[in-house]
Coordinates of N, CA, C and O in Angstrom, one line a residue:
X1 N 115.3 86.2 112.2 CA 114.1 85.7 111.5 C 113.5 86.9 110.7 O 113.6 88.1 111.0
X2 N 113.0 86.5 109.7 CA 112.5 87.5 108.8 C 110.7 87.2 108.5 O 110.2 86.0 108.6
X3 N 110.0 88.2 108.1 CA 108.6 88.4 108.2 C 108.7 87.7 107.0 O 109.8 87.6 106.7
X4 N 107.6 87.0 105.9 CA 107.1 86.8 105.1 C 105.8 86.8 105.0 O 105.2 86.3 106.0
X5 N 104.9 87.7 103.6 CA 103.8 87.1 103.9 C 103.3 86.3 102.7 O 103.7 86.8 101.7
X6 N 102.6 85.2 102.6 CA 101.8 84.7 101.7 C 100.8 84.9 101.3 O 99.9 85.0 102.1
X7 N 100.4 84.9 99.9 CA 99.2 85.8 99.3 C 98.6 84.5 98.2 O 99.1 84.0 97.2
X8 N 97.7 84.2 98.8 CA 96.8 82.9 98.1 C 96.0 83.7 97.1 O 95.4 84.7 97.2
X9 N 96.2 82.8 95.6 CA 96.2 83.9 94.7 C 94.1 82.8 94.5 O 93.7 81.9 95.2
X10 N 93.4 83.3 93.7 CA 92.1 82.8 93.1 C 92.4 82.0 92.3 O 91.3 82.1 91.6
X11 N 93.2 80.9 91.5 CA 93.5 80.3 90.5 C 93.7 78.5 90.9 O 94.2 77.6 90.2
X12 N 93.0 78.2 92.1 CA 92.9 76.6 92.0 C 91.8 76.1 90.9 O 90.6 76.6 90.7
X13 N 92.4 75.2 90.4 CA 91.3 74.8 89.0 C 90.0 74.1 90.0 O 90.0 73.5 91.1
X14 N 89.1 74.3 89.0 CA 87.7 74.1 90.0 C 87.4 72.8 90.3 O 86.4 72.6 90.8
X15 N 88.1 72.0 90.0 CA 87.8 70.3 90.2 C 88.3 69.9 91.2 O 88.2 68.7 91.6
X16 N 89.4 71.1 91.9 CA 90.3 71.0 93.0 C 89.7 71.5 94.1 O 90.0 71.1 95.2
X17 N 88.9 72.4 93.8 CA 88.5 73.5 94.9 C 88.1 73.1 96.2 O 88.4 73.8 97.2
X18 N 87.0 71.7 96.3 CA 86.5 71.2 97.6 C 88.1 70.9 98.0 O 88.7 71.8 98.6
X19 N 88.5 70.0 97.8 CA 89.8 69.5 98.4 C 90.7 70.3 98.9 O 91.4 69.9 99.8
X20 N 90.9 71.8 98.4 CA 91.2 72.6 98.6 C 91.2 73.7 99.8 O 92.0 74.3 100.5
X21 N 90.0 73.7 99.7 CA 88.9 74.8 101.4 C 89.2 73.4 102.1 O 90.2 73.6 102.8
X22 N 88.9 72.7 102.3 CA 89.0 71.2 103.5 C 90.4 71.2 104.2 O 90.4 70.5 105.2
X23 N 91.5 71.8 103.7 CA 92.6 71.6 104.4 C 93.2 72.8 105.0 O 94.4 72.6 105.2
X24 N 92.8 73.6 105.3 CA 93.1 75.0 105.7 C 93.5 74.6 107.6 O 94.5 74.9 108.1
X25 N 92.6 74.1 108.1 CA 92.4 74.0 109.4 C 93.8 73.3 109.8 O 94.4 74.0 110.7
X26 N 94.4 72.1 109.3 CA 95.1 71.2 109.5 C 96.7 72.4 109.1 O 97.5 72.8 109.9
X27 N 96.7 72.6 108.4 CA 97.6 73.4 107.6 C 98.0 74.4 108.4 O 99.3 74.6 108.5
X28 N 97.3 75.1 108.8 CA 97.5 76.6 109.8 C 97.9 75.8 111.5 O 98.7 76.3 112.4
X29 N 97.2 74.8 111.6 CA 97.6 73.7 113.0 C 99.1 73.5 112.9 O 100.0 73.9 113.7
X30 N 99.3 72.5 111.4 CA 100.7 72.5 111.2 C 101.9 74.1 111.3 O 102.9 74.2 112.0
X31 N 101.4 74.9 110.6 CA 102.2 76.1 110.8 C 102.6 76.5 112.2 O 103.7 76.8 112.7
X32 N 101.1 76.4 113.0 CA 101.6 77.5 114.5 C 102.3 76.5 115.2 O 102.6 76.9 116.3
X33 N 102.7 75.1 114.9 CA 103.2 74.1 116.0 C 104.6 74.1 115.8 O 105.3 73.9 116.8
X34 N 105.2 74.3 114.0 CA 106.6 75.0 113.9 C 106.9 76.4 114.6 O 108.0 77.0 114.4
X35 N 106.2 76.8 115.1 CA 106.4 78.5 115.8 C 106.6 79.3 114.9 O 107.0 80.4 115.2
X36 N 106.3 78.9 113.3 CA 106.4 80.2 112.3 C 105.5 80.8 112.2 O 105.7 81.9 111.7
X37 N 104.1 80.6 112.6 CA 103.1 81.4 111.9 C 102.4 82.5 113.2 O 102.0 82.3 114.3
X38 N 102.6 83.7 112.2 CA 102.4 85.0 112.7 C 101.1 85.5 112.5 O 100.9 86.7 112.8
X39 N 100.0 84.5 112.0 CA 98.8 85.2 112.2 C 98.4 85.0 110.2 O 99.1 84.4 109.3
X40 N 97.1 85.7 110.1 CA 96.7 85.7 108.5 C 94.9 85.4 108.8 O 94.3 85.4 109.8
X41 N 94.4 85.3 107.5 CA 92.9 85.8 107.4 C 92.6 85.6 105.9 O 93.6 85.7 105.2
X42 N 91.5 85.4 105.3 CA 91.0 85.4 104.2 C 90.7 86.8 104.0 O 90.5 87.6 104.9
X43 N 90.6 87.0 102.4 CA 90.1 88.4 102.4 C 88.9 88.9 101.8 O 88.9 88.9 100.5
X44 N 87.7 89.3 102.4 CA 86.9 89.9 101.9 C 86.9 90.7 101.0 O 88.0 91.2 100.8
X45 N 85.8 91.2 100.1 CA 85.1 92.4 99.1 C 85.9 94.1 100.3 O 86.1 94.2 101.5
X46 N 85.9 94.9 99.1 CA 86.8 95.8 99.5 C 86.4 96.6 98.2 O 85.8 96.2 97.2
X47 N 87.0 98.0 98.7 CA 87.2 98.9 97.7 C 88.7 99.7 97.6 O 89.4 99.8 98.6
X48 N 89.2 100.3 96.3 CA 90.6 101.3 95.8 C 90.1 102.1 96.1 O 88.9 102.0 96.1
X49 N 90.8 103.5 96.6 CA 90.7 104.6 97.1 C 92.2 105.6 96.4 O 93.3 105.3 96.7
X50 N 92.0 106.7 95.7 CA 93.2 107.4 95.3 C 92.3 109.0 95.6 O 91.1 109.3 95.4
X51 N 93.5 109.7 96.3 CA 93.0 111.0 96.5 C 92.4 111.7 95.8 O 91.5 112.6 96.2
X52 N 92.7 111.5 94.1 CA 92.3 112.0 92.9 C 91.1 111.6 92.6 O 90.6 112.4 91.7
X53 N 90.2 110.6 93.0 CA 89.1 109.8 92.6 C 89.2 109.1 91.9 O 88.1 108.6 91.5
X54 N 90.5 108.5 91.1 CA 90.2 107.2 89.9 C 91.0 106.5 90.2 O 92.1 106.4 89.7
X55 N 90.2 105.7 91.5 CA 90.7 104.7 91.5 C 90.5 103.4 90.6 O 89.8 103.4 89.6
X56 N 91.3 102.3 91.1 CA 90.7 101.1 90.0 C 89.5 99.9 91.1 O 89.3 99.7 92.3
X57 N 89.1 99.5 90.1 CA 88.4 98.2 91.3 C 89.7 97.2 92.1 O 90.9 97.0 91.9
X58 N 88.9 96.8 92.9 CA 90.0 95.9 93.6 C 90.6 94.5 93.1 O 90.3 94.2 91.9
X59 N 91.0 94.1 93.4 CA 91.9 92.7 92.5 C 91.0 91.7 93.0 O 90.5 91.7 94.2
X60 N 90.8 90.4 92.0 CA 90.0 89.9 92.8 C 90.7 88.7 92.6 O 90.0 87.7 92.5
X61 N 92.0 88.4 92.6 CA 93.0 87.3 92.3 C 93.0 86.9 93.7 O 92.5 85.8 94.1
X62 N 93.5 87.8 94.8 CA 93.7 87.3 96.0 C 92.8 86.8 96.9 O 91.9 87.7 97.2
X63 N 92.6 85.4 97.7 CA 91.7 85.3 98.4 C 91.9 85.4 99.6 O 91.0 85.8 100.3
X64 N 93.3 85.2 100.4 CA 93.8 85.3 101.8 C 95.5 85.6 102.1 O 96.4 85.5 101.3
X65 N 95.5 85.9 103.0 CA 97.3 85.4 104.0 C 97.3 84.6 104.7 O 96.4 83.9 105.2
X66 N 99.1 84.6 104.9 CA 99.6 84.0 106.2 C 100.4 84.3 106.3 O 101.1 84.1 105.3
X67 N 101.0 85.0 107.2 CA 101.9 86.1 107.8 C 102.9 84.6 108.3 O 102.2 83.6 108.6
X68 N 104.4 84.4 108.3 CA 105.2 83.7 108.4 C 106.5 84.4 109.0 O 106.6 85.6 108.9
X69 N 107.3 83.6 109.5 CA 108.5 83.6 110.1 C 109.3 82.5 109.3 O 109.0 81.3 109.4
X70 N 110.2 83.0 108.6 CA 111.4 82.4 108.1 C 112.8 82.8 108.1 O 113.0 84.0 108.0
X71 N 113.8 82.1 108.1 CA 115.4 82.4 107.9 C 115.1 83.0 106.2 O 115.3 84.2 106.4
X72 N 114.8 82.9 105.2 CA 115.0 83.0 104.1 C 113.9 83.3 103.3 O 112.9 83.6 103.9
X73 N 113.9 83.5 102.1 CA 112.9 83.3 101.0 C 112.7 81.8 100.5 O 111.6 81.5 100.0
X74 N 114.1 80.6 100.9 CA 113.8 79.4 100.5 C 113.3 79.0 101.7 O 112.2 78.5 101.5
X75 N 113.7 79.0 102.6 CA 112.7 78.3 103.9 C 111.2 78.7 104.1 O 110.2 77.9 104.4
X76 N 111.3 80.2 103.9 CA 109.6 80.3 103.8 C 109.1 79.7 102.4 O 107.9 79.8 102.6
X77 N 109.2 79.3 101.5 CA 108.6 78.6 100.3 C 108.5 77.3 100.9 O 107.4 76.8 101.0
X78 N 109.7 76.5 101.4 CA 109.4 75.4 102.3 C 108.3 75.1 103.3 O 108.0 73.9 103.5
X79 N 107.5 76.2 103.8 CA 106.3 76.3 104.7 C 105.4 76.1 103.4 O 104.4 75.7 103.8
X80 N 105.3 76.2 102.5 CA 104.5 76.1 101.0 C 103.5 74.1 101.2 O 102.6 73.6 100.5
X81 N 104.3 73.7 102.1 CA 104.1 72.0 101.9 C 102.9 71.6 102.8 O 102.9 71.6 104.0
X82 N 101.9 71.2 102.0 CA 100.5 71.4 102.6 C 99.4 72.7 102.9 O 98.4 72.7 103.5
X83 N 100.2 74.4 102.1 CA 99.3 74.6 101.8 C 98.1 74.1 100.9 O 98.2 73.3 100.0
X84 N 96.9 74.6 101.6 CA 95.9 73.7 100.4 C 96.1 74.5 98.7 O 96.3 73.9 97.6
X85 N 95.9 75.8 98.8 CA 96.2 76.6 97.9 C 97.0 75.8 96.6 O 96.6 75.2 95.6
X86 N 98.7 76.1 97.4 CA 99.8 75.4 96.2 C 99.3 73.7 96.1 O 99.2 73.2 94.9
X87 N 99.0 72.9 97.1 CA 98.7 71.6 96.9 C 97.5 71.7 96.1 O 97.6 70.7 95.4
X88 N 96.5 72.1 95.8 CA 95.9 71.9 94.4 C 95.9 72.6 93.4 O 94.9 73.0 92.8
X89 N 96.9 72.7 93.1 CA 97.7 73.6 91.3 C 97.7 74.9 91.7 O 98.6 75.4 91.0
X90 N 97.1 76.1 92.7 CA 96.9 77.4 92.5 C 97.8 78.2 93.0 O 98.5 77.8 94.0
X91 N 98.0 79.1 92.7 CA 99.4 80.2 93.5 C 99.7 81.2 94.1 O 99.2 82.3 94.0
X92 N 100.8 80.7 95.2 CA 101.0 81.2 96.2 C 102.2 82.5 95.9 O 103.3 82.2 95.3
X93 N 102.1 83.8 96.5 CA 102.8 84.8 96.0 C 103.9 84.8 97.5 O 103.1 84.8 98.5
X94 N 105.1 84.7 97.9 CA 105.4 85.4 99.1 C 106.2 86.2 98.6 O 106.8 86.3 97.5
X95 N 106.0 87.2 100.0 CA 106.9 88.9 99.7 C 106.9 89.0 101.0 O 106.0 88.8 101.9
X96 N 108.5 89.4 101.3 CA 108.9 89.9 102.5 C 108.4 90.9 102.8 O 107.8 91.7 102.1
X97 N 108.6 91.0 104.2 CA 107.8 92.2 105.0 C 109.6 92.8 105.2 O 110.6 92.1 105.4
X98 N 109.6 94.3 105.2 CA 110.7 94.9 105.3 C 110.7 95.1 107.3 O 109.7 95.0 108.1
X99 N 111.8 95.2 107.5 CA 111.6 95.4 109.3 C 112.0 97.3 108.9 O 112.8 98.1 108.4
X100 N 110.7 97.4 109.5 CA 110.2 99.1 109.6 C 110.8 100.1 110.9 O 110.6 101.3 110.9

C-alpha cells in the first residue's frame, strides 16, 4: 500500500459551497470504514518562513487533507467519490507520500 495525500484546493463555486461543508462527516465515515483513511484536518491561517527573510505569503488555495491508503494513483482518485470538495466542481490535488 502506498501513502497518498489529498489537498482540497479553495475553488468550489459558491452556489455549491453549503452542499459542500454538509458532507464532510459522511465522507470521512465512508473512508475509515474501507480501512483507507490515515487521518487529515482542515487547514488554518499560517505563515512562509525562508532563512533569508523573503518569504512569500501563504497560499490560500488549500483548505484541508486526507492522508489515504491506496494500491495506486488510480485507486486513490477512486476514494475521490463523495468527496464533498470534487462532488461540487472544486479540486482535489493527490501526491504521493514517498516511504522515507
Amino acid at each position: 500500500m502506498t501513502d497518498y495525500i489529498l489537498l482540497m484546493h479553495d475553488d468550489v463555486p459558491a452556489e455549491c459551497r453549503t452542499a459542500s461543508e454538509a458532507g464532510w462527516d459522511g465522507y470521512i465515515a465512508k473512508l475509515a470504514a474501507s480501512g483507507r483513511f490515515s487521518g487529515g484536518s482542515s487547514i488554518g491561517p499560517g505563515a512562509c518562513f525562508r532563512k533569508d527573510g523573503a518569504a512569500r505569503a501563504t497560499s490560500s488555495a488549500l483548505l484541508g487533507y486526507i492522508r489515504v491508503q491506496a494500491e495506486s494513483l488510480d485507486e486513490a482518485q477512486k476514494l475521490l467519490a463523495g468527496n464533498p470538495t470534487f462532488e461540487a466542481g472544486g479540486t482535489v490535488e493527490i501526491r504521493e507520500l514517498p516511504q522515507g
